[in-house]
Tab-separated table of C-alpha atoms (C1' of nucleotides) in Angstrom:
chain	number	residue	atom	x	y	z
A	252	UNK	CA	-28.224	-8.846	2.130
A	253	UNK	CA	-25.763	-10.324	-0.255
A	254	UNK	CA	-22.478	-11.323	1.236
A	255	UNK	CA	-19.563	-10.474	-1.003
A	256	UNK	CA	-16.578	-11.085	1.169
A	257	UNK	CA	-17.583	-14.314	2.898
A	258	UNK	CA	-14.142	-15.838	2.684
A	259	UNK	CA	-12.447	-13.142	4.735
A	260	UNK	CA	-11.918	-13.020	8.462
A	261	UNK	CA	-13.524	-10.436	10.672
A	262	UNK	CA	-12.071	-8.740	13.713
A	263	UNK	CA	-13.325	-7.017	16.803
A	264	UNK	CA	-13.153	-3.262	16.537
A	265	UNK	CA	-13.060	-0.878	19.454
A	266	UNK	CA	-12.593	2.815	19.998
A	267	UNK	CA	-10.471	4.338	22.763
A	268	UNK	CA	-10.744	7.929	23.875
A	269	UNK	CA	-8.001	10.259	24.978
A	270	UNK	CA	-9.991	12.991	26.664
A	271	UNK	CA	-8.013	16.142	27.319
A	272	UNK	CA	-8.856	18.730	29.903
A	273	UNK	CA	-7.033	21.757	31.298
A	274	UNK	CA	-7.156	22.446	34.998
A	275	UNK	CA	-4.858	24.075	37.538
A	276	UNK	CA	-2.523	24.979	34.676
A	277	UNK	CA	-2.086	21.314	33.881
A	278	UNK	CA	-3.009	19.382	30.794
A	279	UNK	CA	-4.876	16.285	31.955
A	280	UNK	CA	-6.514	13.210	30.538
A	281	UNK	CA	-9.175	10.904	31.860
A	282	UNK	CA	-8.151	7.382	32.773
A	283	UNK	CA	-9.657	4.694	34.945
A	284	UNK	CA	-9.050	1.258	36.308
A	285	UNK	CA	-10.183	-1.340	33.804
A	286	UNK	CA	-13.361	-3.030	34.939
A	287	UNK	CA	-13.327	-6.060	32.674
A	288	UNK	CA	-11.058	-8.958	31.878
A	289	UNK	CA	-8.466	-9.203	30.557
A	290	UNK	CA	-6.431	-6.558	32.341
A	291	UNK	CA	-8.962	-5.890	35.088
A	292	UNK	CA	-7.618	-3.302	37.507
A	293	UNK	CA	-4.991	-1.861	35.193
A	294	UNK	CA	-5.036	1.827	34.325
A	295	UNK	CA	-6.645	2.316	30.973
A	296	UNK	CA	-8.251	4.715	28.574
A	297	UNK	CA	-12.002	4.634	28.349
A	298	UNK	CA	-13.238	2.761	25.312
A	299	UNK	CA	-15.908	0.584	23.870
A	300	UNK	CA	-16.674	-1.740	21.011
A	301	UNK	CA	-17.872	-0.524	17.649
A	302	UNK	CA	-21.324	-1.725	16.749
A	303	UNK	CA	-22.252	-2.863	13.303
A	304	UNK	CA	-24.828	-0.126	12.958
A	305	UNK	CA	-22.611	2.865	13.658
A	306	UNK	CA	-19.668	4.522	11.992
A	307	UNK	CA	-16.327	4.796	13.759
A	308	UNK	CA	-16.924	8.461	14.466
A	309	UNK	CA	-20.350	7.650	15.850
A	310	UNK	CA	-18.883	4.949	18.063
A	311	UNK	CA	-16.389	7.447	19.429
A	312	UNK	CA	-19.124	10.011	20.044
A	313	UNK	CA	-21.276	7.431	21.776
A	314	UNK	CA	-18.422	6.227	23.945
A	315	UNK	CA	-17.585	9.742	25.016
A	316	UNK	CA	-21.237	10.418	25.700
A	317	UNK	CA	-21.556	7.285	27.840
A	318	UNK	CA	-18.702	8.461	29.973
A	319	UNK	CA	-19.307	12.196	30.193
A	320	UNK	CA	-22.862	12.894	29.105
A	321	UNK	CA	-21.426	15.397	26.641
A	322	UNK	CA	-22.388	15.690	23.001
A	323	UNK	CA	-20.990	17.678	20.096
A	324	UNK	CA	-17.525	17.496	21.531
A	325	UNK	CA	-14.457	18.254	19.418
A	326	UNK	CA	-12.989	14.854	18.535
A	327	UNK	CA	-10.393	13.783	16.027
A	328	UNK	CA	-9.166	10.380	15.048
A	329	UNK	CA	-5.657	9.509	16.141
A	330	UNK	CA	-5.378	6.357	14.104
A	331	UNK	CA	-5.922	2.635	14.069
A	332	UNK	CA	-3.913	0.389	16.340
A	333	UNK	CA	-3.677	-3.141	15.124
A	334	UNK	CA	-0.703	-5.019	16.471
A	335	UNK	CA	-1.387	-8.700	16.928
A	336	UNK	CA	-0.469	-8.795	20.580
A	337	UNK	CA	-2.078	-5.534	21.566
A	338	UNK	CA	-4.937	-7.165	23.429
A	339	UNK	CA	-4.151	-10.086	25.692
A	340	UNK	CA	-7.671	-11.442	25.291
A	341	UNK	CA	-8.296	-11.941	21.652
A	342	UNK	CA	-7.537	-9.890	18.612
A	343	UNK	CA	-8.996	-6.424	18.821
A	344	UNK	CA	-8.155	-3.577	16.526
A	345	UNK	CA	-8.751	-0.221	18.132
A	346	UNK	CA	-9.251	3.201	16.654
A	347	UNK	CA	-8.135	5.958	19.000
A	348	UNK	CA	-9.795	9.363	19.172
A	349	UNK	CA	-8.843	12.385	21.159
A	350	UNK	CA	-11.338	14.859	22.549
A	351	UNK	CA	-11.029	18.340	24.003
A	352	UNK	CA	-13.404	19.275	26.782
A	353	UNK	CA	-13.728	21.952	29.410
A	354	UNK	CA	-13.268	20.113	32.701
A	355	UNK	CA	-16.087	22.162	34.235
A	356	UNK	CA	-18.505	20.632	31.757
A	357	UNK	CA	-17.892	17.196	33.205
A	358	UNK	CA	-19.889	16.615	36.326
A	359	UNK	CA	-17.627	15.335	39.063
A	360	UNK	CA	-20.212	13.000	40.496
A	361	UNK	CA	-20.723	11.381	37.123
A	362	UNK	CA	-16.971	11.110	36.724
A	363	UNK	CA	-16.658	9.283	40.020
A	364	UNK	CA	-19.499	6.949	39.158
A	365	UNK	CA	-17.532	5.866	36.118
A	366	UNK	CA	-14.398	5.519	38.173
A	367	UNK	CA	-12.252	7.738	36.003
A	368	UNK	CA	-9.808	10.398	37.105
A	369	UNK	CA	-8.110	13.420	35.670
A	370	UNK	CA	-4.382	12.822	35.651
A	371	UNK	CA	-1.667	15.213	34.585
A	372	UNK	CA	-0.392	14.211	31.154
A	373	UNK	CA	3.093	14.325	32.665
A	374	UNK	CA	2.174	11.762	35.310
A	375	UNK	CA	0.302	9.191	33.264
A	376	UNK	CA	1.107	5.775	34.702
A	377	UNK	CA	1.692	2.644	32.708
A	378	UNK	CA	-1.539	1.905	30.906
A	379	UNK	CA	-3.195	-1.232	29.626
A	380	UNK	CA	-2.001	-2.598	26.303
A	381	UNK	CA	-0.788	0.062	23.870
A	382	UNK	CA	-2.718	2.902	25.462
A	383	UNK	CA	0.408	4.829	26.370
A	384	UNK	CA	1.324	4.929	22.709
A	385	UNK	CA	-2.167	6.142	21.844
A	386	UNK	CA	-1.782	8.928	24.391
A	387	UNK	CA	1.593	9.888	22.987
A	388	UNK	CA	0.281	10.139	19.459
A	389	UNK	CA	-2.895	11.910	20.524
A	390	UNK	CA	-0.887	14.474	22.413
A	391	UNK	CA	1.334	15.147	19.444
A	392	UNK	CA	-1.598	15.581	17.079
A	393	UNK	CA	-3.352	17.800	19.541
A	394	UNK	CA	-0.260	19.972	20.008
A	395	UNK	CA	0.029	20.428	16.290
A	396	UNK	CA	-3.666	21.159	15.909
A	397	UNK	CA	-3.533	23.779	18.649
A	398	UNK	CA	-0.731	25.622	16.876
A	399	UNK	CA	-2.643	26.038	13.675
A	400	UNK	CA	-6.319	26.060	14.572
A	401	UNK	CA	-8.235	27.782	17.336
A	402	UNK	CA	-9.226	24.630	19.186
A	403	UNK	CA	-7.595	25.527	22.481
A	404	UNK	CA	-10.695	27.456	23.506
A	405	UNK	CA	-12.500	24.135	23.810
A	406	UNK	CA	-10.335	23.444	26.841
A	407	UNK	CA	-11.287	26.734	28.505
A	408	UNK	CA	-14.501	28.231	29.835
A	409	UNK	CA	-16.386	30.490	27.430
A	410	UNK	CA	-14.900	33.472	29.209
A	411	UNK	CA	-11.211	33.429	30.002
A	412	UNK	CA	-8.386	35.786	30.821
A	413	UNK	CA	-5.349	36.222	28.640
A	414	UNK	CA	-3.186	34.770	31.358
A	415	UNK	CA	-5.317	31.624	31.377
A	416	UNK	CA	-4.981	31.403	27.613
A	417	UNK	CA	-1.251	31.917	27.802
A	418	UNK	CA	-0.839	29.257	30.473
A	419	UNK	CA	-2.806	26.848	28.320
A	420	UNK	CA	-0.564	27.412	25.338
A	421	UNK	CA	2.536	27.217	27.480
A	422	UNK	CA	1.436	23.961	29.017
A	423	UNK	CA	0.504	22.334	25.740
A	424	UNK	CA	3.595	23.464	23.868
A	425	UNK	CA	5.865	22.851	26.832
A	426	UNK	CA	7.622	26.195	26.596
A	427	UNK	CA	7.229	29.503	28.351
A	428	UNK	CA	5.918	32.372	26.284
A	429	UNK	CA	6.685	36.054	26.540
A	430	UNK	CA	3.686	37.874	27.951
A	431	UNK	CA	3.974	40.939	25.775
A	432	UNK	CA	4.585	39.039	22.577
A	433	UNK	CA	1.698	36.737	23.380
A	434	UNK	CA	-0.719	39.596	23.959
A	435	UNK	CA	0.487	41.350	20.844
A	436	UNK	CA	-0.446	38.315	18.768
A	437	UNK	CA	-3.791	37.912	20.507
A	438	UNK	CA	-4.585	41.531	19.741
A	439	UNK	CA	-4.102	40.842	16.038
A	440	UNK	CA	-6.758	38.152	16.104
A	441	UNK	CA	-10.044	39.999	16.087
A	442	UNK	CA	-11.984	36.845	16.858
A	443	UNK	CA	-10.494	36.786	20.344
A	444	UNK	CA	-12.795	39.406	21.732
A	445	UNK	CA	-12.366	41.436	24.864
A	446	UNK	CA	-15.586	41.624	26.854
A	447	UNK	CA	-16.294	44.307	29.401
A	448	UNK	CA	-16.407	41.682	32.123
A	449	UNK	CA	-13.696	41.464	34.728
A	450	UNK	CA	-12.433	38.363	36.451
A	451	UNK	CA	-11.760	39.117	40.091
A	452	UNK	CA	-11.125	35.548	41.193
A	453	UNK	CA	-7.572	34.938	40.163
A	454	UNK	CA	-6.152	38.391	40.736
A	455	UNK	CA	-6.718	41.297	43.037
A	456	UNK	CA	-6.546	43.875	40.368
A	457	UNK	CA	-8.921	41.996	38.108
A	458	UNK	CA	-8.314	40.817	34.565
A	459	UNK	CA	-10.345	41.431	31.440
A	460	UNK	CA	-12.328	38.431	30.262
A	461	UNK	CA	-12.138	37.427	26.618
A	462	UNK	CA	-14.197	35.127	24.465
A	463	UNK	CA	-13.651	33.295	21.222
A	464	UNK	CA	-15.993	34.491	18.480
A	465	UNK	CA	-16.421	31.556	16.143
A	466	UNK	CA	-18.324	33.509	13.539
A	467	UNK	CA	-15.688	36.224	13.393
A	468	UNK	CA	-13.051	33.526	13.027
A	469	UNK	CA	-14.814	31.982	10.042
A	470	UNK	CA	-14.852	35.354	8.332
A	471	UNK	CA	-11.150	35.901	8.827
A	472	UNK	CA	-9.417	32.689	9.830
A	473	UNK	CA	-5.914	33.937	10.487
A	474	UNK	CA	-5.030	31.989	13.593
A	475	UNK	CA	-1.448	31.906	14.827
A	476	UNK	CA	-0.192	31.387	18.368
B	102	UNK	CA	-7.754	-19.548	23.599
B	103	UNK	CA	-10.248	-17.990	25.923
B	104	UNK	CA	-12.810	-15.761	24.305
B	105	UNK	CA	-13.413	-12.628	26.328
B	106	UNK	CA	-15.493	-10.486	24.071
B	107	UNK	CA	-17.940	-13.040	22.663
B	108	UNK	CA	-20.919	-10.761	22.822
B	109	UNK	CA	-19.491	-8.134	20.470
B	110	UNK	CA	-19.831	-7.917	16.729
B	111	UNK	CA	-16.879	-8.254	14.416
B	112	UNK	CA	-16.259	-6.426	11.172
B	113	UNK	CA	-14.294	-6.939	8.010
B	114	UNK	CA	-11.080	-4.944	7.953
B	115	UNK	CA	-9.188	-3.961	4.859
B	116	UNK	CA	-6.207	-1.807	3.986
B	117	UNK	CA	-6.032	0.542	1.016
B	118	UNK	CA	-2.822	1.939	-0.367
B	119	UNK	CA	-2.165	5.380	-1.786
B	120	UNK	CA	1.107	4.809	-3.590
B	121	UNK	CA	2.872	8.007	-4.578
B	122	UNK	CA	5.431	8.294	-7.340
B	123	UNK	CA	7.124	11.230	-9.048
B	124	UNK	CA	7.619	11.177	-12.792
B	125	UNK	CA	7.787	13.783	-15.558
B	126	UNK	CA	7.581	16.458	-12.877
B	127	UNK	CA	4.216	15.152	-11.800
B	128	UNK	CA	3.104	13.648	-8.543
B	129	UNK	CA	1.259	10.452	-9.357
B	130	UNK	CA	-0.575	7.653	-7.626
B	131	UNK	CA	-1.356	4.110	-8.637
B	132	UNK	CA	-4.978	3.247	-9.309
B	133	UNK	CA	-6.706	0.478	-11.197
B	134	UNK	CA	-10.082	-0.767	-12.260
B	135	UNK	CA	-11.674	-2.801	-9.522
B	136	UNK	CA	-11.676	-6.477	-10.353
B	137	UNK	CA	-14.222	-7.722	-7.867
B	138	UNK	CA	-17.798	-7.088	-6.940
B	139	UNK	CA	-19.208	-4.845	-5.742
B	140	UNK	CA	-17.993	-1.931	-7.838
B	141	UNK	CA	-16.303	-4.038	-10.490
B	142	UNK	CA	-14.829	-1.811	-13.173
B	143	UNK	CA	-14.711	1.369	-11.092
B	144	UNK	CA	-11.419	3.176	-10.539
B	145	UNK	CA	-10.047	2.263	-7.161
B	146	UNK	CA	-7.065	2.213	-4.892
B	147	UNK	CA	-5.299	-1.093	-4.488
B	148	UNK	CA	-6.203	-2.821	-1.260
B	149	UNK	CA	-6.733	-6.084	0.501
B	150	UNK	CA	-8.257	-7.635	3.553
B	151	UNK	CA	-6.449	-7.834	6.855
B	152	UNK	CA	-5.779	-11.361	8.008
B	153	UNK	CA	-6.171	-12.430	11.566
B	154	UNK	CA	-2.515	-13.354	11.809
B	155	UNK	CA	-1.015	-10.026	10.784
B	156	UNK	CA	-0.908	-6.519	12.160
B	157	UNK	CA	-2.365	-3.617	10.213
B	158	UNK	CA	1.086	-2.444	9.240
B	159	UNK	CA	1.966	-5.935	8.101
B	160	UNK	CA	-1.203	-6.140	6.039
B	161	UNK	CA	-0.294	-2.860	4.359
B	162	UNK	CA	3.242	-4.069	3.672
B	163	UNK	CA	1.944	-7.328	2.261
B	164	UNK	CA	-0.598	-5.589	0.055
B	165	UNK	CA	2.026	-3.250	-1.332
B	166	UNK	CA	4.344	-6.182	-1.899
B	167	UNK	CA	1.675	-8.127	-3.750
B	168	UNK	CA	1.200	-5.232	-6.104
B	169	UNK	CA	4.742	-3.992	-6.598
B	170	UNK	CA	7.122	-6.675	-5.415
B	171	UNK	CA	8.736	-4.022	-3.228
B	172	UNK	CA	9.627	-4.434	0.413
B	173	UNK	CA	10.842	-2.024	3.081
B	174	UNK	CA	8.933	0.799	1.502
B	175	UNK	CA	8.216	4.007	3.398
B	176	UNK	CA	4.583	3.724	4.507
B	177	UNK	CA	2.504	5.668	6.958
B	178	UNK	CA	-1.020	5.218	8.146
B	179	UNK	CA	-3.535	7.773	6.973
B	180	UNK	CA	-6.332	6.647	9.239
B	181	UNK	CA	-9.320	4.389	9.593
B	182	UNK	CA	-12.367	4.899	7.427
B	183	UNK	CA	-15.516	3.500	8.898
B	184	UNK	CA	-18.655	5.085	7.585
B	185	UNK	CA	-21.551	2.668	7.446
B	186	UNK	CA	-22.251	3.137	3.776
B	187	UNK	CA	-18.678	3.213	2.591
B	188	UNK	CA	-18.795	-0.225	1.030
B	189	UNK	CA	-21.848	-1.125	-1.012
B	190	UNK	CA	-21.293	-4.807	-0.356
B	191	UNK	CA	-21.250	-5.303	3.349
B	192	UNK	CA	-19.697	-3.404	6.159
B	193	UNK	CA	-15.962	-3.032	5.737
B	194	UNK	CA	-13.771	-0.727	7.763
B	195	UNK	CA	-10.644	0.224	5.915
B	196	UNK	CA	-7.335	1.551	7.124
B	197	UNK	CA	-5.580	3.674	4.524
B	198	UNK	CA	-1.805	3.839	4.166
B	199	UNK	CA	0.280	5.964	1.902
B	200	UNK	CA	3.585	4.853	0.423
B	201	UNK	CA	6.417	6.681	-1.320
B	202	UNK	CA	8.245	4.828	-4.051
B	203	UNK	CA	10.603	5.632	-6.873
B	204	UNK	CA	8.626	4.905	-10.031
B	205	UNK	CA	11.713	3.284	-11.584
B	206	UNK	CA	11.656	0.635	-8.887
B	207	UNK	CA	8.292	-0.600	-10.057
B	208	UNK	CA	8.588	-2.872	-13.044
B	209	UNK	CA	6.247	-1.714	-15.761
B	210	UNK	CA	5.379	-5.209	-16.891
B	211	UNK	CA	4.380	-6.167	-13.367
B	212	UNK	CA	2.364	-3.000	-13.116
B	213	UNK	CA	0.431	-3.849	-16.259
B	214	UNK	CA	-0.183	-7.382	-15.097
B	215	UNK	CA	-1.938	-5.957	-12.072
B	216	UNK	CA	-3.851	-3.539	-14.218
B	217	UNK	CA	-2.848	-0.415	-12.348
B	218	UNK	CA	-1.759	2.898	-13.768
B	219	UNK	CA	0.139	5.959	-12.670
B	220	UNK	CA	-2.186	8.930	-12.771
B	221	UNK	CA	-1.345	12.526	-12.032
B	222	UNK	CA	-2.680	13.440	-8.609
B	223	UNK	CA	-4.343	16.419	-10.272
B	224	UNK	CA	-6.272	14.174	-12.654
B	225	UNK	CA	-7.505	11.465	-10.325
B	226	UNK	CA	-10.965	10.404	-11.510
B	227	UNK	CA	-13.884	9.564	-9.306
B	228	UNK	CA	-12.880	6.527	-7.306
B	229	UNK	CA	-14.752	3.690	-5.694
B	230	UNK	CA	-16.368	4.312	-2.322
B	231	UNK	CA	-14.513	6.863	-0.175
B	232	UNK	CA	-11.173	6.421	-1.914
B	233	UNK	CA	-11.039	10.013	-3.124
B	234	UNK	CA	-11.226	11.139	0.473
B	235	UNK	CA	-8.435	8.747	1.401
B	236	UNK	CA	-6.308	10.217	-1.377
B	237	UNK	CA	-7.045	13.749	-0.226
B	238	UNK	CA	-6.018	12.983	3.344
B	239	UNK	CA	-2.979	10.990	2.274
B	240	UNK	CA	-1.794	13.828	0.092
B	241	UNK	CA	-2.144	16.318	2.893
B	242	UNK	CA	-0.234	14.150	5.348
B	243	UNK	CA	2.441	13.482	2.786
B	244	UNK	CA	2.836	17.184	2.026
B	245	UNK	CA	3.266	17.948	5.676
B	246	UNK	CA	5.708	15.104	6.163
B	247	UNK	CA	7.802	16.260	3.239
B	248	UNK	CA	8.162	19.722	4.714
B	249	UNK	CA	9.601	18.505	7.946
B	250	UNK	CA	11.342	15.225	7.228
B	251	UNK	CA	13.635	14.166	4.433
B	252	UNK	CA	11.271	11.647	2.877
B	253	UNK	CA	11.130	13.254	-0.562
B	254	UNK	CA	14.250	11.363	-1.577
B	255	UNK	CA	12.216	8.190	-1.538
B	256	UNK	CA	10.403	9.504	-4.599
B	257	UNK	CA	13.657	10.119	-6.468
B	258	UNK	CA	16.465	7.908	-7.773
B	259	UNK	CA	19.472	7.509	-5.477
B	260	UNK	CA	21.274	10.119	-7.552
B	261	UNK	CA	19.417	13.257	-8.492
B	262	UNK	CA	20.085	16.803	-9.610
B	263	UNK	CA	19.116	19.843	-7.611
B	264	UNK	CA	16.650	20.830	-10.285
B	265	UNK	CA	14.923	17.458	-9.970
B	266	UNK	CA	14.765	17.932	-6.233
B	267	UNK	CA	13.411	21.434	-6.625
B	268	UNK	CA	10.755	20.323	-9.112
B	269	UNK	CA	9.689	17.620	-6.676
B	270	UNK	CA	9.247	20.078	-3.849
B	271	UNK	CA	7.482	22.538	-6.106
B	272	UNK	CA	5.087	19.896	-7.340
B	273	UNK	CA	4.278	18.555	-3.902
B	274	UNK	CA	3.869	21.944	-2.259
B	275	UNK	CA	2.111	23.413	-5.269
B	276	UNK	CA	4.204	26.577	-5.360
B	277	UNK	CA	7.209	27.690	-7.333
B	278	UNK	CA	10.467	28.069	-5.465
B	279	UNK	CA	13.316	30.466	-6.046
B	280	UNK	CA	16.297	28.590	-7.450
B	281	UNK	CA	18.956	30.459	-5.521
B	282	UNK	CA	17.125	30.350	-2.235
B	283	UNK	CA	16.425	26.666	-2.725
B	284	UNK	CA	20.066	25.861	-3.384
B	285	UNK	CA	21.175	27.999	-0.480
B	286	UNK	CA	19.066	25.892	1.847
B	287	UNK	CA	20.240	22.627	0.302
B	288	UNK	CA	23.828	23.711	0.827
B	289	UNK	CA	23.161	24.086	4.537
B	290	UNK	CA	22.084	20.473	4.782
B	291	UNK	CA	25.272	18.476	4.808
B	292	UNK	CA	23.406	15.230	4.364
B	293	UNK	CA	22.477	16.224	0.831
B	294	UNK	CA	25.821	15.355	-0.657
B	295	UNK	CA	27.231	16.458	-3.950
B	296	UNK	CA	28.852	13.563	-5.795
B	297	UNK	CA	31.420	14.038	-8.518
B	298	UNK	CA	29.039	12.478	-11.008
B	299	UNK	CA	27.437	14.554	-13.713
B	300	UNK	CA	24.040	14.050	-15.239
B	301	UNK	CA	24.236	14.736	-18.968
B	302	UNK	CA	20.758	13.500	-19.801
B	303	UNK	CA	18.575	16.397	-18.893
B	304	UNK	CA	20.876	19.270	-19.790
B	305	UNK	CA	23.625	19.995	-22.271
B	306	UNK	CA	25.961	21.537	-19.812
B	307	UNK	CA	25.468	18.717	-17.324
B	308	UNK	CA	24.279	18.970	-13.737
B	309	UNK	CA	25.939	17.728	-10.581
B	310	UNK	CA	24.325	14.646	-9.093
B	311	UNK	CA	23.528	14.620	-5.400
B	312	UNK	CA	22.615	11.891	-2.992
B	313	UNK	CA	20.900	11.736	0.370
B	314	UNK	CA	23.200	10.460	3.115
B	315	UNK	CA	20.954	8.865	5.698
B	316	UNK	CA	23.708	8.337	8.232
B	317	UNK	CA	24.821	11.954	8.026
B	318	UNK	CA	21.201	12.996	8.481
B	319	UNK	CA	20.849	10.961	11.652
B	320	UNK	CA	23.908	12.664	13.089
B	321	UNK	CA	22.585	16.129	12.386
B	322	UNK	CA	18.884	16.028	11.565
B	323	UNK	CA	18.247	19.646	10.640
B	324	UNK	CA	15.968	19.235	7.670
B	325	UNK	CA	14.107	22.244	6.287
B	326	UNK	CA	12.884	22.802	2.770
C	233	DT	C1'	2.114	48.712	52.816
C	234	DC	C1'	3.156	45.138	50.214
C	235	DA	C1'	2.559	40.987	47.534
C	236	DA	C1'	0.533	39.376	43.318
C	237	DA	C1'	-1.126	39.452	38.910
C	238	DA	C1'	-2.490	42.868	34.925
C	239	DG	C1'	-1.205	45.532	31.480
C	240	DT	C1'	1.752	47.953	27.991
C	241	DG	C1'	6.207	49.364	23.252
C	242	DT	C1'	10.542	49.363	21.436
C	243	DT	C1'	14.681	47.582	19.433
C	244	DA	C1'	18.204	44.266	17.785
C	245	DG	C1'	18.733	40.169	15.498
C	246	DA	C1'	17.353	36.510	12.600
C	247	DT	C1'	14.951	34.883	8.819
C	248	DT	C1'	12.866	35.266	4.496
C	249	DT	C1'	12.204	36.966	0.067
C	250	DA	C1'	13.276	39.186	-4.220
C	251	DC	C1'	16.140	39.562	-7.849
C	252	DA	C1'	19.898	39.034	-12.770
C	253	DC	C1'	23.631	37.531	-14.942
C	254	DC	C1'	27.381	34.363	-16.782
C	255	DC	C1'	28.554	29.411	-18.032
C	256	DA	C1'	28.921	25.164	-20.657
C	257	DT	C1'	27.417	22.455	-24.280
C	258	DG	C1'	24.852	19.944	-27.980
C	259	DA	C1'	22.198	20.734	-31.787
D	111	DT	C1'	25.695	30.636	-32.824
D	112	DC	C1'	22.105	30.057	-30.106
D	113	DA	C1'	18.839	27.806	-27.163
D	114	DT	C1'	18.752	25.282	-22.905
D	115	DG	C1'	19.312	24.379	-18.330
D	116	DG	C1'	23.281	25.004	-14.555
D	117	DG	C1'	25.153	27.673	-11.383
D	118	DT	C1'	26.048	31.756	-8.178
D	119	DG	C1'	25.480	36.459	-3.968
D	120	DT	C1'	23.491	40.575	-2.095
D	121	DA	C1'	20.294	43.701	-0.096
D	122	DA	C1'	15.600	45.016	1.535
D	123	DA	C1'	11.829	43.633	4.074
D	124	DT	C1'	9.595	41.009	7.337
D	125	DC	C1'	9.248	38.432	11.353
D	126	DT	C1'	10.779	36.977	15.872
D	127	DA	C1'	12.636	37.427	20.292
D	128	DA	C1'	14.294	39.941	24.128
D	129	DC	C1'	13.411	43.010	27.528
D	130	DA	C1'	11.224	46.345	32.489
D	131	DC	C1'	8.341	49.102	34.546
D	132	DT	C1'	3.662	50.981	36.253
D	133	DT	C1'	-1.062	49.831	37.918
D	134	DT	C1'	-4.563	48.044	40.947
D	135	DT	C1'	-6.228	46.064	44.977
D	136	DG	C1'	-7.095	42.557	48.694
D	137	DA	C1'	-4.980	40.849	52.576
DNA sequence: TCAAAAGTGTTAGATTTACACCCATGA
DNA sequence: TCATGGGTGTAAATCTAACACTTTTGA
């Protein structure tokens, strides 16, 4: 292969994943103690280096798969982080991605094997390098995305109650929502379908279970929550 | 310096700039014919390689400075572009940045020396590699930013008329605005100050010139257009 | 029987949109 | 004198936000 840019310097490229989950009415992310130098033992996002035979998106997918065993997960790029001093080892530029998963899809045994934990986004400790900044930006992007596109369902089981959905939106946006107004808006979105199944776990009376109909959404994408 | 990550592959990193200007009621960007192989002669964004002694942001600033001689320009990262086939030469990952400048600040002679031209965003030709996609994303981010933060002024002279401002917002958003409603909203933003200067160039009657007061904005940042 | 969550409509207030005419001036 | 762009207020319509009680059932 011809080399065109031989006079220019190359850098190490990594990806770091901000993996969001929703559990116990809390928005959480996965972090673990760093298992390599430099920074061994510090809290950190899960990441990996980009190979020369994969795109950035593919590197992010692979990294997430290594950690969770999950494929076809909703992921979006947060951005590239390239301050000179960001890695105490040598220069590494990192591209952050956020992912939305249903915590139930991530096997707890596998999680423990990788030494990562779900921590409340409100209680994230000081992280390695610039990872706190990555989390901040990821959270902001994710908040904005959730307002305008129906991606919140990726954080919930396939079947969910309206109260679960409301709690999710309240937690992510950080403000309490009016139950009646919330349900009114849900009712206007035909792609949030009521099933005839009843959830009897979280309430005595039982609550109707709903599901997100992706196909119906594509036909009439008028999301607003 | 200790090398920690010796076993991992490095990649070439570049930055590409989407430089927006507003002139003749058109939103424009700077593009030029590529002057190096591969892709010599194709229309392209202006870019450069990231050095090992500068951050990504610094590389973007430097690249913009090389082209325009301007410093302290409003720039924001668009994102990292890392498809395997994006550069026909060898693998290059590029981080795109968009910038907002006042076209009058860019000396036309200097512009010609660099062989770049202002082209209407609506008439951008096919560009080298994935540059059209970068432009698309940059435009979207810039549109969103302009709705919620007072960055549009960076595309205008220090003194501007309300009609100029309205045309700018119409062009960027792609929809016509009602003159009275527009002015009503401007009036509510105290940081858009009326001066006692009159522009007699664009109208016979003369139009009041306004300026953006950054300090006043910081004290009461209630921007909405 | 009572605690706990599910479910359901209406109204006031705020925001947004639509709309038309007179003014000043240079050509 | 007339063509051009500058400048101004009101009212209808839409959207948003506030609000309280009844139902079901497991413990």
